[in-house]
PDB file of C-alpha atoms in Angstrom:
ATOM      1  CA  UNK J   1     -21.428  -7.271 172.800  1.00  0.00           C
ATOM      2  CA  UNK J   2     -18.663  -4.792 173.080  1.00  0.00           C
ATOM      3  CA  UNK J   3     -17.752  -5.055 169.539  1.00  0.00           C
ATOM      4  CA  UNK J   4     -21.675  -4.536 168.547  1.00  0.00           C
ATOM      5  CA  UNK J   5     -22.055  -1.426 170.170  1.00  0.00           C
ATOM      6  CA  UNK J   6     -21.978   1.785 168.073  1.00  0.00           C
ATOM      7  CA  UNK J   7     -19.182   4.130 169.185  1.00  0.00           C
ATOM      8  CA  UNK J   8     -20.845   7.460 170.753  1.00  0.00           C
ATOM      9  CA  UNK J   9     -19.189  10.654 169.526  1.00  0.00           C
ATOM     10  CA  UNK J  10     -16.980  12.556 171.669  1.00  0.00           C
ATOM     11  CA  UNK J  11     -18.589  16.234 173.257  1.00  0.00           C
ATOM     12  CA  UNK J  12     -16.568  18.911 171.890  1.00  0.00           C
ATOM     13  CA  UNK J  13     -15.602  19.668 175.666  1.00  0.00           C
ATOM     14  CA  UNK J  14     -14.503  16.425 176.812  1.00  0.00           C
ATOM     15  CA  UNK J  15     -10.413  15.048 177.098  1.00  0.00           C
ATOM     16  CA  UNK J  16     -11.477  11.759 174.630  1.00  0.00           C
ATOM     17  CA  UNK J  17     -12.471  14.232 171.772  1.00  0.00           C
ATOM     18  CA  UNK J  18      -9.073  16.268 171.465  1.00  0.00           C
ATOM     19  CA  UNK J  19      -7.041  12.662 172.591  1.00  0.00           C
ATOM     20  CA  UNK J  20      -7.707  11.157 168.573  1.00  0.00           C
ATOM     21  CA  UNK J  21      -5.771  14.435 167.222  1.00  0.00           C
ATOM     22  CA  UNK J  22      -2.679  12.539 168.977  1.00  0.00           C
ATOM     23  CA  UNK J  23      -3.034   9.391 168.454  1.00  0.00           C
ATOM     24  CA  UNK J  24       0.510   8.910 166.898  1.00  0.00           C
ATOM     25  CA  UNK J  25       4.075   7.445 167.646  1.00  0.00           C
ATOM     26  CA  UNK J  26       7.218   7.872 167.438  1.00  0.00           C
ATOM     27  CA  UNK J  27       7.812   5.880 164.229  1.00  0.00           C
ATOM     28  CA  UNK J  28       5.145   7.720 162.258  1.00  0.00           C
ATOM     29  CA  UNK J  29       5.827  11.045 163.366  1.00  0.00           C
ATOM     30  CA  UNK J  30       9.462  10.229 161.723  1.00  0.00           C
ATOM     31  CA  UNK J  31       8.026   9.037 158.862  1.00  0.00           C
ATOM     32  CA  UNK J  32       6.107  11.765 158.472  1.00  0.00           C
ATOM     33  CA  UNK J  33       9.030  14.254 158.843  1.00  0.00           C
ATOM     34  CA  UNK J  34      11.319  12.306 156.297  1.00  0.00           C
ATOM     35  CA  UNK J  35       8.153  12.913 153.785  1.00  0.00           C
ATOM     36  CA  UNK J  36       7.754  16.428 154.388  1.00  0.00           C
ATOM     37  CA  UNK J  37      11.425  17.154 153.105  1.00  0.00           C
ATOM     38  CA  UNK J  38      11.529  14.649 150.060  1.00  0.00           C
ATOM     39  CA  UNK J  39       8.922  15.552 147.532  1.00  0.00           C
ATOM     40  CA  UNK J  40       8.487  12.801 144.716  1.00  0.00           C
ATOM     41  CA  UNK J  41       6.069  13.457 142.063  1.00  0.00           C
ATOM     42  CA  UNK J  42       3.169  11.371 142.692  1.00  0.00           C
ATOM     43  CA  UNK J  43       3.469  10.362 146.275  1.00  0.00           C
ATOM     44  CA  UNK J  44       0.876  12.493 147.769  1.00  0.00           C
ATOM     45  CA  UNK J  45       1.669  13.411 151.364  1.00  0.00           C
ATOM     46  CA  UNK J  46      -1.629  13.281 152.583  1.00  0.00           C
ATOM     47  CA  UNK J  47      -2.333  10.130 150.749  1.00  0.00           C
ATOM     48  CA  UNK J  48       1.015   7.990 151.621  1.00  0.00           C
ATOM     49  CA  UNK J  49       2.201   9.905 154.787  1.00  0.00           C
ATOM     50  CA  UNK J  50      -1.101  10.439 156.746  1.00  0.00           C
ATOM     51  CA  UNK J  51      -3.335   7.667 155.331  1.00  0.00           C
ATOM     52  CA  UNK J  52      -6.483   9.012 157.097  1.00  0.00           C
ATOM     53  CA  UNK J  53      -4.664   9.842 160.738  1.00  0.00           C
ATOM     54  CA  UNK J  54      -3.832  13.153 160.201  1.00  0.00           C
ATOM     55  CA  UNK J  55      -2.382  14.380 164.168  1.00  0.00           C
ATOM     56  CA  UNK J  56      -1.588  17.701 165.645  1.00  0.00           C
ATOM     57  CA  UNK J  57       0.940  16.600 167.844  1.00  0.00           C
ATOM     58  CA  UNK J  58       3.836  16.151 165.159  1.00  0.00           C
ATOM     59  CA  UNK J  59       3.084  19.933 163.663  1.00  0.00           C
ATOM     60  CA  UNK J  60       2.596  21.478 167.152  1.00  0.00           C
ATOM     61  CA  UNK J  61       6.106  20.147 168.260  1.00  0.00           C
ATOM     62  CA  UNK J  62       7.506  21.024 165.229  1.00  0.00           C
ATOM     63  CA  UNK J  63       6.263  24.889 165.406  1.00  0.00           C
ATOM     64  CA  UNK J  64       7.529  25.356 169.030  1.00  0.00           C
ATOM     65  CA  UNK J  65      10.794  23.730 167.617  1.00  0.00           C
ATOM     66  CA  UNK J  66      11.358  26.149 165.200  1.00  0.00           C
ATOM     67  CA  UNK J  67      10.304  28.826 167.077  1.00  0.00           C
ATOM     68  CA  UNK J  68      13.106  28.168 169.949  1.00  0.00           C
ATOM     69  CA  UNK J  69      15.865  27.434 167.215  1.00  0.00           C
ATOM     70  CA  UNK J  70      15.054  30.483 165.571  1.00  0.00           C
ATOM     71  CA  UNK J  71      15.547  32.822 169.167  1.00  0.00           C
ATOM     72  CA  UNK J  72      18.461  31.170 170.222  1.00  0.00           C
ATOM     73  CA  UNK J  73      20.054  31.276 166.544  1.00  0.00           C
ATOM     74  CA  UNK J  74      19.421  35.284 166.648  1.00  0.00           C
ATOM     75  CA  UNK J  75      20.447  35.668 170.116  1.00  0.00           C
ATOM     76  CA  UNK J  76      23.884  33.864 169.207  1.00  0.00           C
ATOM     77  CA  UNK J  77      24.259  35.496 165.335  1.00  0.00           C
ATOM     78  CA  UNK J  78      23.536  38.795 167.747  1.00  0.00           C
ATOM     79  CA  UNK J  79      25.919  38.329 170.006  1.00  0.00           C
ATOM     80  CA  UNK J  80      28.927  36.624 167.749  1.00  0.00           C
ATOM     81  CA  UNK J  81      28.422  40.217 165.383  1.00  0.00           C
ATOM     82  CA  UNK J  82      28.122  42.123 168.348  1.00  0.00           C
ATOM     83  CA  UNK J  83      30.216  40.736 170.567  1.00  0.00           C
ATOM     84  CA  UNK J  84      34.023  42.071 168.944  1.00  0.00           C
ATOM     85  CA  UNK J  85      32.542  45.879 169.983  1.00  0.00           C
ATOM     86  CA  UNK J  86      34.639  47.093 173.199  1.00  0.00           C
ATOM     87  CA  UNK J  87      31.222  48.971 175.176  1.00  0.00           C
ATOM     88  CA  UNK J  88      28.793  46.225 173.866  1.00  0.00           C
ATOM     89  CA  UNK J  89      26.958  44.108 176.831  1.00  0.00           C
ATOM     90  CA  UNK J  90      24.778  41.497 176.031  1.00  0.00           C
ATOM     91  CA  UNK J  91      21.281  40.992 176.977  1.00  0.00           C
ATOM     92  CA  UNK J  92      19.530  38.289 175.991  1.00  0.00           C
ATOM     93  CA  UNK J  93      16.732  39.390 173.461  1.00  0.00           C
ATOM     94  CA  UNK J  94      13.398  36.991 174.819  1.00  0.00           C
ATOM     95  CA  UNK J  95      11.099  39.346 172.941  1.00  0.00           C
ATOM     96  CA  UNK J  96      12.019  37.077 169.965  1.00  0.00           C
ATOM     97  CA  UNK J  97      10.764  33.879 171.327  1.00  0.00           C
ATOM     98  CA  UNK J  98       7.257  35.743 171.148  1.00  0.00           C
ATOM     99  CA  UNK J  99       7.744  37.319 167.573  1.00  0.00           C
ATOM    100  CA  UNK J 100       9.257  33.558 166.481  1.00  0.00           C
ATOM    101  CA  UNK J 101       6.417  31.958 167.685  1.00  0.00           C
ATOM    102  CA  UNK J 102       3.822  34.637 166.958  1.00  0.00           C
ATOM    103  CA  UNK J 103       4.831  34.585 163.134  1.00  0.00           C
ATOM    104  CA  UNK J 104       5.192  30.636 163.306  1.00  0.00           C
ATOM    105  CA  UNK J 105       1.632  29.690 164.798  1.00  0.00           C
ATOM    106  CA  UNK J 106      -0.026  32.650 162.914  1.00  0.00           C
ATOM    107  CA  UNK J 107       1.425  30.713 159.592  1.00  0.00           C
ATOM    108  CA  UNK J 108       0.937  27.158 160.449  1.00  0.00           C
ATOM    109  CA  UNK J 109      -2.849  27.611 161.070  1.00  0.00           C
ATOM    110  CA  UNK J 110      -4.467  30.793 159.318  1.00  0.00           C
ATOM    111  CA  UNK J 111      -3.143  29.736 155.729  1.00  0.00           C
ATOM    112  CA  UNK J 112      -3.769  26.240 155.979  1.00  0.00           C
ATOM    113  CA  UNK J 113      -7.579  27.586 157.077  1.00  0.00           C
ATOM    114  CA  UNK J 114      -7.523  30.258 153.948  1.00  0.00           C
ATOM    115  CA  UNK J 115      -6.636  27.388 151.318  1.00  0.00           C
ATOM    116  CA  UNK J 116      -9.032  25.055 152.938  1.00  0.00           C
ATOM    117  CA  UNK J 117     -11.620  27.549 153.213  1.00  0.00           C
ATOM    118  CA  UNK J 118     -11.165  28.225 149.432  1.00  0.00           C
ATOM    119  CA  UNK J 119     -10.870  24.292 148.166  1.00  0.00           C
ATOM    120  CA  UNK J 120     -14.202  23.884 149.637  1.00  0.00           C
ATOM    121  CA  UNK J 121     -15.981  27.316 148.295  1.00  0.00           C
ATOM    122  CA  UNK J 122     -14.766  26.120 145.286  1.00  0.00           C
ATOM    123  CA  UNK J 123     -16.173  22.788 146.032  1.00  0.00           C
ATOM    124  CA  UNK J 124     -13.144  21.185 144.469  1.00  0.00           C
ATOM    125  CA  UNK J 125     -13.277  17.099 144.687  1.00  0.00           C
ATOM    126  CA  UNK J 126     -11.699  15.164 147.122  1.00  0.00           C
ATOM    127  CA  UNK J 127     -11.270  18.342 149.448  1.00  0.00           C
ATOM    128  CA  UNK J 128      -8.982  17.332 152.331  1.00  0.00           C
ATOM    129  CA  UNK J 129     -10.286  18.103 156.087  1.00  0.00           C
ATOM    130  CA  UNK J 130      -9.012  21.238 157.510  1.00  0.00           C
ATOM    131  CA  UNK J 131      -6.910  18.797 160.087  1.00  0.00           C
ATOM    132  CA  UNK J 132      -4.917  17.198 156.814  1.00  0.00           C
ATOM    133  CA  UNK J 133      -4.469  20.556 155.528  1.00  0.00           C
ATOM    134  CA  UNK J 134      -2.889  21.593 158.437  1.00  0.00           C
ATOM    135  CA  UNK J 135      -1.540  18.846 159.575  1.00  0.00           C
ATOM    136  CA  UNK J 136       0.342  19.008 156.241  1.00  0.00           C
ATOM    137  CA  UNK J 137       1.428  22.688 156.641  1.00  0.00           C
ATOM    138  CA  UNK J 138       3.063  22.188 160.376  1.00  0.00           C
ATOM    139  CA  UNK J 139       5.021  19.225 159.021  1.00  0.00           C
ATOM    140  CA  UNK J 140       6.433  21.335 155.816  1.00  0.00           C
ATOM    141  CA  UNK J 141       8.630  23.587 158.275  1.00  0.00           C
ATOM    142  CA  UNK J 142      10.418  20.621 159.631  1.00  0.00           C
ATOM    143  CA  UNK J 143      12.949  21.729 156.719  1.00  0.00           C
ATOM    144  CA  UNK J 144      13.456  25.059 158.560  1.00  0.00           C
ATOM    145  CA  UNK J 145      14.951  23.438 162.072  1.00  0.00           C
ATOM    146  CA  UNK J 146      18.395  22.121 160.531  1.00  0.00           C
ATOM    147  CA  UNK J 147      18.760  25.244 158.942  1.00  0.00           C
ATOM    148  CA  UNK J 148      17.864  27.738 161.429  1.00  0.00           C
ATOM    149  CA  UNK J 149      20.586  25.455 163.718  1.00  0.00           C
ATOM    150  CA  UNK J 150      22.904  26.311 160.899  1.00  0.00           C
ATOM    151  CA  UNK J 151      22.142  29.574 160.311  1.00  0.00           C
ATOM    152  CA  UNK J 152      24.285  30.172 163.631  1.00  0.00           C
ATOM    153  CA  UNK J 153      27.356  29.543 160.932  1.00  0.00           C
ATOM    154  CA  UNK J 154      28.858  33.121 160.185  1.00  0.00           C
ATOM    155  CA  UNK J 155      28.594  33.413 156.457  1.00  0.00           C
ATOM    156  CA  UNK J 156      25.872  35.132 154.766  1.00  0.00           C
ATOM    157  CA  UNK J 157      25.894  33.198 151.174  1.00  0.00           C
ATOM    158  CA  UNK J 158      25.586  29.938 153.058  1.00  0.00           C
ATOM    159  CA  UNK J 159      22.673  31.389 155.258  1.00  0.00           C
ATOM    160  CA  UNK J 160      21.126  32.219 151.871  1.00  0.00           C
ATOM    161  CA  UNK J 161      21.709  28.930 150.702  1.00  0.00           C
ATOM    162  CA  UNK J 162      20.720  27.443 153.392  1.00  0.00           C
ATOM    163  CA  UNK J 163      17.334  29.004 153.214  1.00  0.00           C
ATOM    164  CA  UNK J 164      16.320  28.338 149.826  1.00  0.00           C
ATOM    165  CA  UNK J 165      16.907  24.617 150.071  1.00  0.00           C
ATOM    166  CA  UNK J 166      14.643  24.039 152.751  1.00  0.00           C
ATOM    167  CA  UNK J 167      12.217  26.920 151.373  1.00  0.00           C
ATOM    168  CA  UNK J 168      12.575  24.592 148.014  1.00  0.00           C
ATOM    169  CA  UNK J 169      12.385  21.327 149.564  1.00  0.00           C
ATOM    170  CA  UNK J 170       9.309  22.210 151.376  1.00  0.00           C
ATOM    171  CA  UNK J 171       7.419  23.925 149.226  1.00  0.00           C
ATOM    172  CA  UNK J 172       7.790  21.905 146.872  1.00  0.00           C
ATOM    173  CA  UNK J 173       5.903  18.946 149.162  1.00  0.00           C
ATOM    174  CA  UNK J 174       3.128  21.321 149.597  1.00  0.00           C
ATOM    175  CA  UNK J 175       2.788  21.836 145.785  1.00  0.00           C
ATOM    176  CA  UNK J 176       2.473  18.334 145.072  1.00  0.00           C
ATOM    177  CA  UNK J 177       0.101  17.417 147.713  1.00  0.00           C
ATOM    178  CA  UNK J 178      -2.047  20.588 146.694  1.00  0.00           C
ATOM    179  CA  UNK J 179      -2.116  20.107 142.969  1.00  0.00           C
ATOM    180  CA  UNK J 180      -4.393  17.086 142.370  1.00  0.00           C
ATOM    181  CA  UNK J 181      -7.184  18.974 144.214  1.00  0.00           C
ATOM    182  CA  UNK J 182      -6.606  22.366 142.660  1.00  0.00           C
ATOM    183  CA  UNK J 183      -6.520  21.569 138.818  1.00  0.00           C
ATOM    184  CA  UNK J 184      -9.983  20.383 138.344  1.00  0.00           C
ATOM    185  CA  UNK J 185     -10.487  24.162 138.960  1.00  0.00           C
ATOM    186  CA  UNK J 186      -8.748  25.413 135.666  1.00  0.00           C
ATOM    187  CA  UNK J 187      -5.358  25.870 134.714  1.00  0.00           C
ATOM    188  CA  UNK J 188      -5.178  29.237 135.279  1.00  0.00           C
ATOM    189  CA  UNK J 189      -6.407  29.434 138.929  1.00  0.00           C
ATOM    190  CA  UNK J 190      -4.610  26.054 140.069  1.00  0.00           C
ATOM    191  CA  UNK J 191      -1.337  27.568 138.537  1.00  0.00           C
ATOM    192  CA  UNK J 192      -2.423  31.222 140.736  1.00  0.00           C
ATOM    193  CA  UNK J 193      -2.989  29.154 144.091  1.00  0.00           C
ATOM    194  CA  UNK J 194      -0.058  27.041 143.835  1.00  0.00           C
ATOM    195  CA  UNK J 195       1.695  30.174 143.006  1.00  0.00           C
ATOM    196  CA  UNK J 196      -0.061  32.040 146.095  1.00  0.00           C
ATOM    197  CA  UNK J 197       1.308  28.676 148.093  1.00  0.00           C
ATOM    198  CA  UNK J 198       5.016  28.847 147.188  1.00  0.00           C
ATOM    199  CA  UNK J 199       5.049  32.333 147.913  1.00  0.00           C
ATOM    200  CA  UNK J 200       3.898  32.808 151.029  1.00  0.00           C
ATOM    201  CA  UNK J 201       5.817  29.510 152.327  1.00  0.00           C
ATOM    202  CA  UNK J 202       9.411  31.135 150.646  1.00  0.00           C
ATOM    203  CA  UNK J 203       7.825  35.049 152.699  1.00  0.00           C
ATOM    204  CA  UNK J 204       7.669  32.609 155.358  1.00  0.00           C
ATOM    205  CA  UNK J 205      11.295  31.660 155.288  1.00  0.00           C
ATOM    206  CA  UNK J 206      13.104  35.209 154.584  1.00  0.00           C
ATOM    207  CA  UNK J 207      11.040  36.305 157.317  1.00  0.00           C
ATOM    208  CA  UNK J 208      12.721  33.502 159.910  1.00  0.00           C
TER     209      UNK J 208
END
């Protein structure tokens, strides 16, 4: 009888209808993580990694993550340039666990919402939800954690370095889980919107 019985939908107010955007553990959030970092032509993230269980807890954890490395990476850089200079006194600079997280959040959910909200005025095929799309996005800055921890290290060509390997590594993901559903549209625009992708991910980056 309980197996017969059609499954209600969940109110858009109630606990039970936000609980299935976390239903995820530890071993797939990992998983998940590894594939965001280690883009191989024609394993689609969305496809392999998610397989229809796209979650918000893995990219919200992630964002906050970055955002904390990030202040406490500036406070330190901040205080080991600063810090030689006879009159200077520290004060811890908490203003940029706001502008960290501001820039972070503002990223990991408006763009995802722009492409997706252009993949489906297009009406390309196979359009992924708005959740995969940004479950996808929040999982591409897991590259950014190691090196923002790193960035800490006082030498400005590895900092650079640093930066465009995960800006590479994660961009690249994004490109090849993007591609299949922009190229039915044309060449020309799925070369522009991949473009438009890799850009603002690498503005992303210089801007952490």
């Amino acid at each position: 009888q309980l197996l017969g019985e059609r499954r209600q939908p969940r109110s858009f107010w109630t606990f039970e209808y936000y609980q299935a955007f976390f239903d995820v553990d530890t071993q797939q959030v990992l998983e998940r993580i590894k594939g965001s970092v280690t883009p191989l032509p024609g394993k689609n993230f969305v496809r392999h990694r998610l397989r229809n269980n796209p979650d918000l807890y893995g990219p919200f954890w992630i964002c906050a993550t970055l955002a904390f490395a990030l202040a406490v990476s500036g406070n330190l850089s901040h205080l080991t340039e600063k810090g030689a200079a006879p009159a200077y006194r520290y004060s811890p600079q908490f203003h940029n666990v706001t502008i960290a997280a501001t820039l972070i959040y503002c990223y990991a959910w408006l763009v995802p919402l722009a492409l997706w909200g252009f993949l489906r005025w297009r009406q390309s095929p196979s359009t992924f939800t708005l959740l995969e799309t940004v479950c996808v996005y929040g999982y591409s800055l897991s590259a950014y954690i190691p090196a923002a921890v790193l960035w800490l290290i006082p030498a400005a060509w590895l900092q650079w370095l640093l930066l465009a390997v995960a800006a590479l590594l994660s961009a690249a993901v994004l490109a090849l889980t993007f591609w299949p559903l922009v190229r039915a549209n044309g060449r020309a625009t799925a070369l522009a919107v991949v473009a438009t992708v890799v850009s603002l991910h690498a503005l992303l980056a210089v801007g952490c």
